[in-house]
């Protein structure tokens, strides 16, 4: 995979991932969403919501093996009633003593949720990092609350971090916490963060309210990871432009700031390839997908084009419908032959931009269906229901085309899951050139520019008409790529880098500028 990164080898993680002994470290994983949530059902019984995604499952296993702790926001209705006096609960609930791990919950008020999560995280950082500046909605209270919640998380983490251990923060909810943690955890504890979304160019980031504080906060980490080298490059550019005292060493992939070293690295995240391939090929998945499509009235002889996304404006769903309309306009012989199935789970529904998107998607689906539907064919099947992994994997396998066209996306796991699910099948991946995944799958996918309806429609037509031999060799080539970088490899590479990183105790005190300043600002 390394050879396909593009954008500069400086930020490419070094070395081949070896076997990592998770148990060698006390690990504290920190994320906004928790891996297990306790809720009351209608009968007042406590039910547990479990992780279904590959990342959460992978991190859960690592925390368990290390005997560590996961710190996250307790947002379930029964969460407070199952924790001990330290706000901790052992998960999974059925695990025997010693087989589970500790989930430490952080409590947020409604106001904190509104201003930290829905506010600064999702109406400032999210749109900015996806370069959709017109959707940024700022309010000074958002930053205050974001900083306050980061403080709450830092306090909770400090209770669990151990000397010689690892603290691993996930994502853009924690732009301040690393800076705070430096003074609250032992010097010998490695502090790392993975930023799951893009990092934008300086030209965009310069508009970020409190952007300097976010950069300084993130430089509290010993290791800061992004999906692709481009995002590392953008981050470095922002640091150079914004923080006069920071010194960048591109060759060694390091930034020295405030006397401390932060190593940057690109770690393209993968998916559980073997598990998906196996489950997608099983009868259960085939039957679940067939039942789903039958219930939606899809003819079993129709070609299926599949979209799977959270309903987020970055995913390009209305634009995809524009392209589909263009396809049926320009290539009428495909009418009646192709059904586009879009799974769109609701997300962040309290935020106006997301409510607008939900309405817009429904409206475009209705318009396309009104224009082209016949008595026995509905061109677009759209649902907001969250389907089981079995149904999802079966649909991936059944779909002739995986239609993945985000306007911007840190990585995009759906593209990889679609490829993994093909097994010995030959579904064609149509992939946006704006997804991080394009950097290493673009060569063998059908690449499209998602804002350009004509280009996307042509790409879709090419995929639908592609001859079997070409479908097969492209699928095999894509499979080799996703296999070489599955979730396990990502975990081992990222964690290997955390274990190897220069910790605070290793750094020369007041490490300065002299050993680093290759390209000073
Ligand atoms: C962020 C970054 C980056 C969706 N609907 C159903 C379902 N899903 C699962 C998919 C996939 C996951 O949700 C979505 O992952 P993505 O990567 O596509 O997108 P984000 O949620 O925006 O994730 C992104 C990622 O973090 C990891 O770093 O790749 O760029 O934005 O796994 O399968 N799963 C099931 N039913 C559904 O209806 N079972």
PDB file of N, CA and C in Angstrom, residues 82 94 106 120 150 152 168 177 180 208 222 233 254 276 290 296 355 359 377 389 392 410 454 458 475 486:
ATOM      1  N   UNK A  82     -26.010   1.784  35.686  1.00  0.00           N
ATOM      2  CA  UNK A  82     -25.239   0.533  35.711  1.00  0.00           C
ATOM      3  C   UNK A  82     -23.769   0.750  36.070  1.00  0.00           C
ATOM      4  N   UNK A  94     -21.625  -9.715  29.501  1.00  0.00           N
ATOM      5  CA  UNK A  94     -21.595 -11.149  29.804  1.00  0.00           C
ATOM      6  C   UNK A  94     -20.176 -11.674  30.056  1.00  0.00           C
ATOM      7  N   UNK A 106     -18.324   9.474  30.692  1.00  0.00           N
ATOM      8  CA  UNK A 106     -18.286  10.911  30.968  1.00  0.00           C
ATOM      9  C   UNK A 106     -19.695  11.433  30.735  1.00  0.00           C
ATOM     10  N   UNK A 120     -19.484  22.995  18.242  1.00  0.00           N
ATOM     11  CA  UNK A 120     -18.132  23.166  17.690  1.00  0.00           C
ATOM     12  C   UNK A 120     -17.663  21.950  16.889  1.00  0.00           C
ATOM     13  N   UNK A 150     -13.702  18.912  26.675  1.00  0.00           N
ATOM     14  CA  UNK A 150     -12.362  18.325  26.531  1.00  0.00           C
ATOM     15  C   UNK A 150     -11.688  18.213  27.892  1.00  0.00           C
ATOM     16  N   UNK A 152     -13.286  17.794  30.748  1.00  0.00           N
ATOM     17  CA  UNK A 152     -13.931  16.667  31.451  1.00  0.00           C
ATOM     18  C   UNK A 152     -13.318  15.334  31.018  1.00  0.00           C
ATOM     19  N   UNK A 168      -4.970   6.710  23.655  1.00  0.00           N
ATOM     20  CA  UNK A 168      -5.209   6.816  22.210  1.00  0.00           C
ATOM     21  C   UNK A 168      -6.571   7.482  21.986  1.00  0.00           C
ATOM     22  N   UNK A 177      -8.042  18.392  24.265  1.00  0.00           N
ATOM     23  CA  UNK A 177      -7.653  17.439  25.323  1.00  0.00           C
ATOM     24  C   UNK A 177      -6.170  17.059  25.322  1.00  0.00           C
ATOM     25  N   UNK A 180      -4.129  19.441  27.248  1.00  0.00           N
ATOM     26  CA  UNK A 180      -4.415  19.390  28.682  1.00  0.00           C
ATOM     27  C   UNK A 180      -3.811  18.142  29.318  1.00  0.00           C
ATOM     28  N   UNK A 208     -11.029  29.017  10.653  1.00  0.00           N
ATOM     29  CA  UNK A 208     -11.535  28.273  11.827  1.00  0.00           C
ATOM     30  C   UNK A 208     -11.490  29.135  13.084  1.00  0.00           C
ATOM     31  N   UNK A 222       1.980  12.910  21.256  1.00  0.00           N
ATOM     32  CA  UNK A 222       3.277  12.401  20.797  1.00  0.00           C
ATOM     33  C   UNK A 222       3.158  11.934  19.350  1.00  0.00           C
ATOM     34  N   UNK A 233       0.207  16.718   5.250  1.00  0.00           N
ATOM     35  CA  UNK A 233       0.805  17.875   4.572  1.00  0.00           C
ATOM     36  C   UNK A 233      -0.011  19.140   4.870  1.00  0.00           C
ATOM     37  N   UNK A 254       8.128  15.240  11.799  1.00  0.00           N
ATOM     38  CA  UNK A 254       7.945  15.693  13.177  1.00  0.00           C
ATOM     39  C   UNK A 254       7.721  17.190  13.245  1.00  0.00           C
ATOM     40  N   UNK A 276     -15.784  -9.983   6.448  1.00  0.00           N
ATOM     41  CA  UNK A 276     -16.816  -9.505   5.508  1.00  0.00           C
ATOM     42  C   UNK A 276     -16.953 -10.478   4.339  1.00  0.00           C
ATOM     43  N   UNK A 290     -31.836 -10.839  -0.380  1.00  0.00           N
ATOM     44  CA  UNK A 290     -32.936 -11.160  -1.293  1.00  0.00           C
ATOM     45  C   UNK A 290     -34.268 -10.760  -0.668  1.00  0.00           C
ATOM     46  N   UNK A 296     -38.828  -4.608  -1.075  1.00  0.00           N
ATOM     47  CA  UNK A 296     -38.828  -3.273  -1.704  1.00  0.00           C
ATOM     48  C   UNK A 296     -39.303  -3.342  -3.158  1.00  0.00           C
ATOM     49  N   UNK A 355     -31.074  18.361   8.638  1.00  0.00           N
ATOM     50  CA  UNK A 355     -32.521  18.300   8.358  1.00  0.00           C
ATOM     51  C   UNK A 355     -32.770  18.691   6.900  1.00  0.00           C
ATOM     52  N   UNK A 359     -34.450  16.300   3.846  1.00  0.00           N
ATOM     53  CA  UNK A 359     -35.577  16.709   2.983  1.00  0.00           C
ATOM     54  C   UNK A 359     -35.178  16.685   1.513  1.00  0.00           C
ATOM     55  N   UNK A 377     -41.533  -1.039 -12.391  1.00  0.00           N
ATOM     56  CA  UNK A 377     -40.135  -0.670 -12.078  1.00  0.00           C
ATOM     57  C   UNK A 377     -40.076   0.666 -11.326  1.00  0.00           C
ATOM     58  N   UNK A 389     -25.746  -6.279   9.640  1.00  0.00           N
ATOM     59  CA  UNK A 389     -24.547  -6.542   8.843  1.00  0.00           C
ATOM     60  C   UNK A 389     -24.813  -7.630   7.809  1.00  0.00           C
ATOM     61  N   UNK A 392     -26.546  -6.032   4.947  1.00  0.00           N
ATOM     62  CA  UNK A 392     -25.612  -5.118   4.279  1.00  0.00           C
ATOM     63  C   UNK A 392     -24.609  -5.899   3.425  1.00  0.00           C
ATOM     64  N   UNK A 410     -12.828  11.508   4.634  1.00  0.00           N
ATOM     65  CA  UNK A 410     -11.503  11.212   5.186  1.00  0.00           C
ATOM     66  C   UNK A 410     -10.909   9.964   4.565  1.00  0.00           C
ATOM     67  N   UNK A 454     -22.436  14.839 -15.212  1.00  0.00           N
ATOM     68  CA  UNK A 454     -22.194  14.160 -16.485  1.00  0.00           C
ATOM     69  C   UNK A 454     -21.081  13.123 -16.324  1.00  0.00           C
ATOM     70  N   UNK A 458     -21.513   9.109 -16.645  1.00  0.00           N
ATOM     71  CA  UNK A 458     -20.715   8.319 -17.594  1.00  0.00           C
ATOM     72  C   UNK A 458     -19.967   7.196 -16.880  1.00  0.00           C
ATOM     73  N   UNK A 475     -11.709  -6.181  -9.981  1.00  0.00           N
ATOM     74  CA  UNK A 475     -12.109  -6.626  -8.633  1.00  0.00           C
ATOM     75  C   UNK A 475     -10.954  -7.312  -7.916  1.00  0.00           C
ATOM     76  N   UNK A 486      -5.990  -4.389   5.771  1.00  0.00           N
ATOM     77  CA  UNK A 486      -7.263  -4.560   6.473  1.00  0.00           C
ATOM     78  C   UNK A 486      -7.200  -3.903   7.855  1.00  0.00           C
TER      79      UNK A 486
END
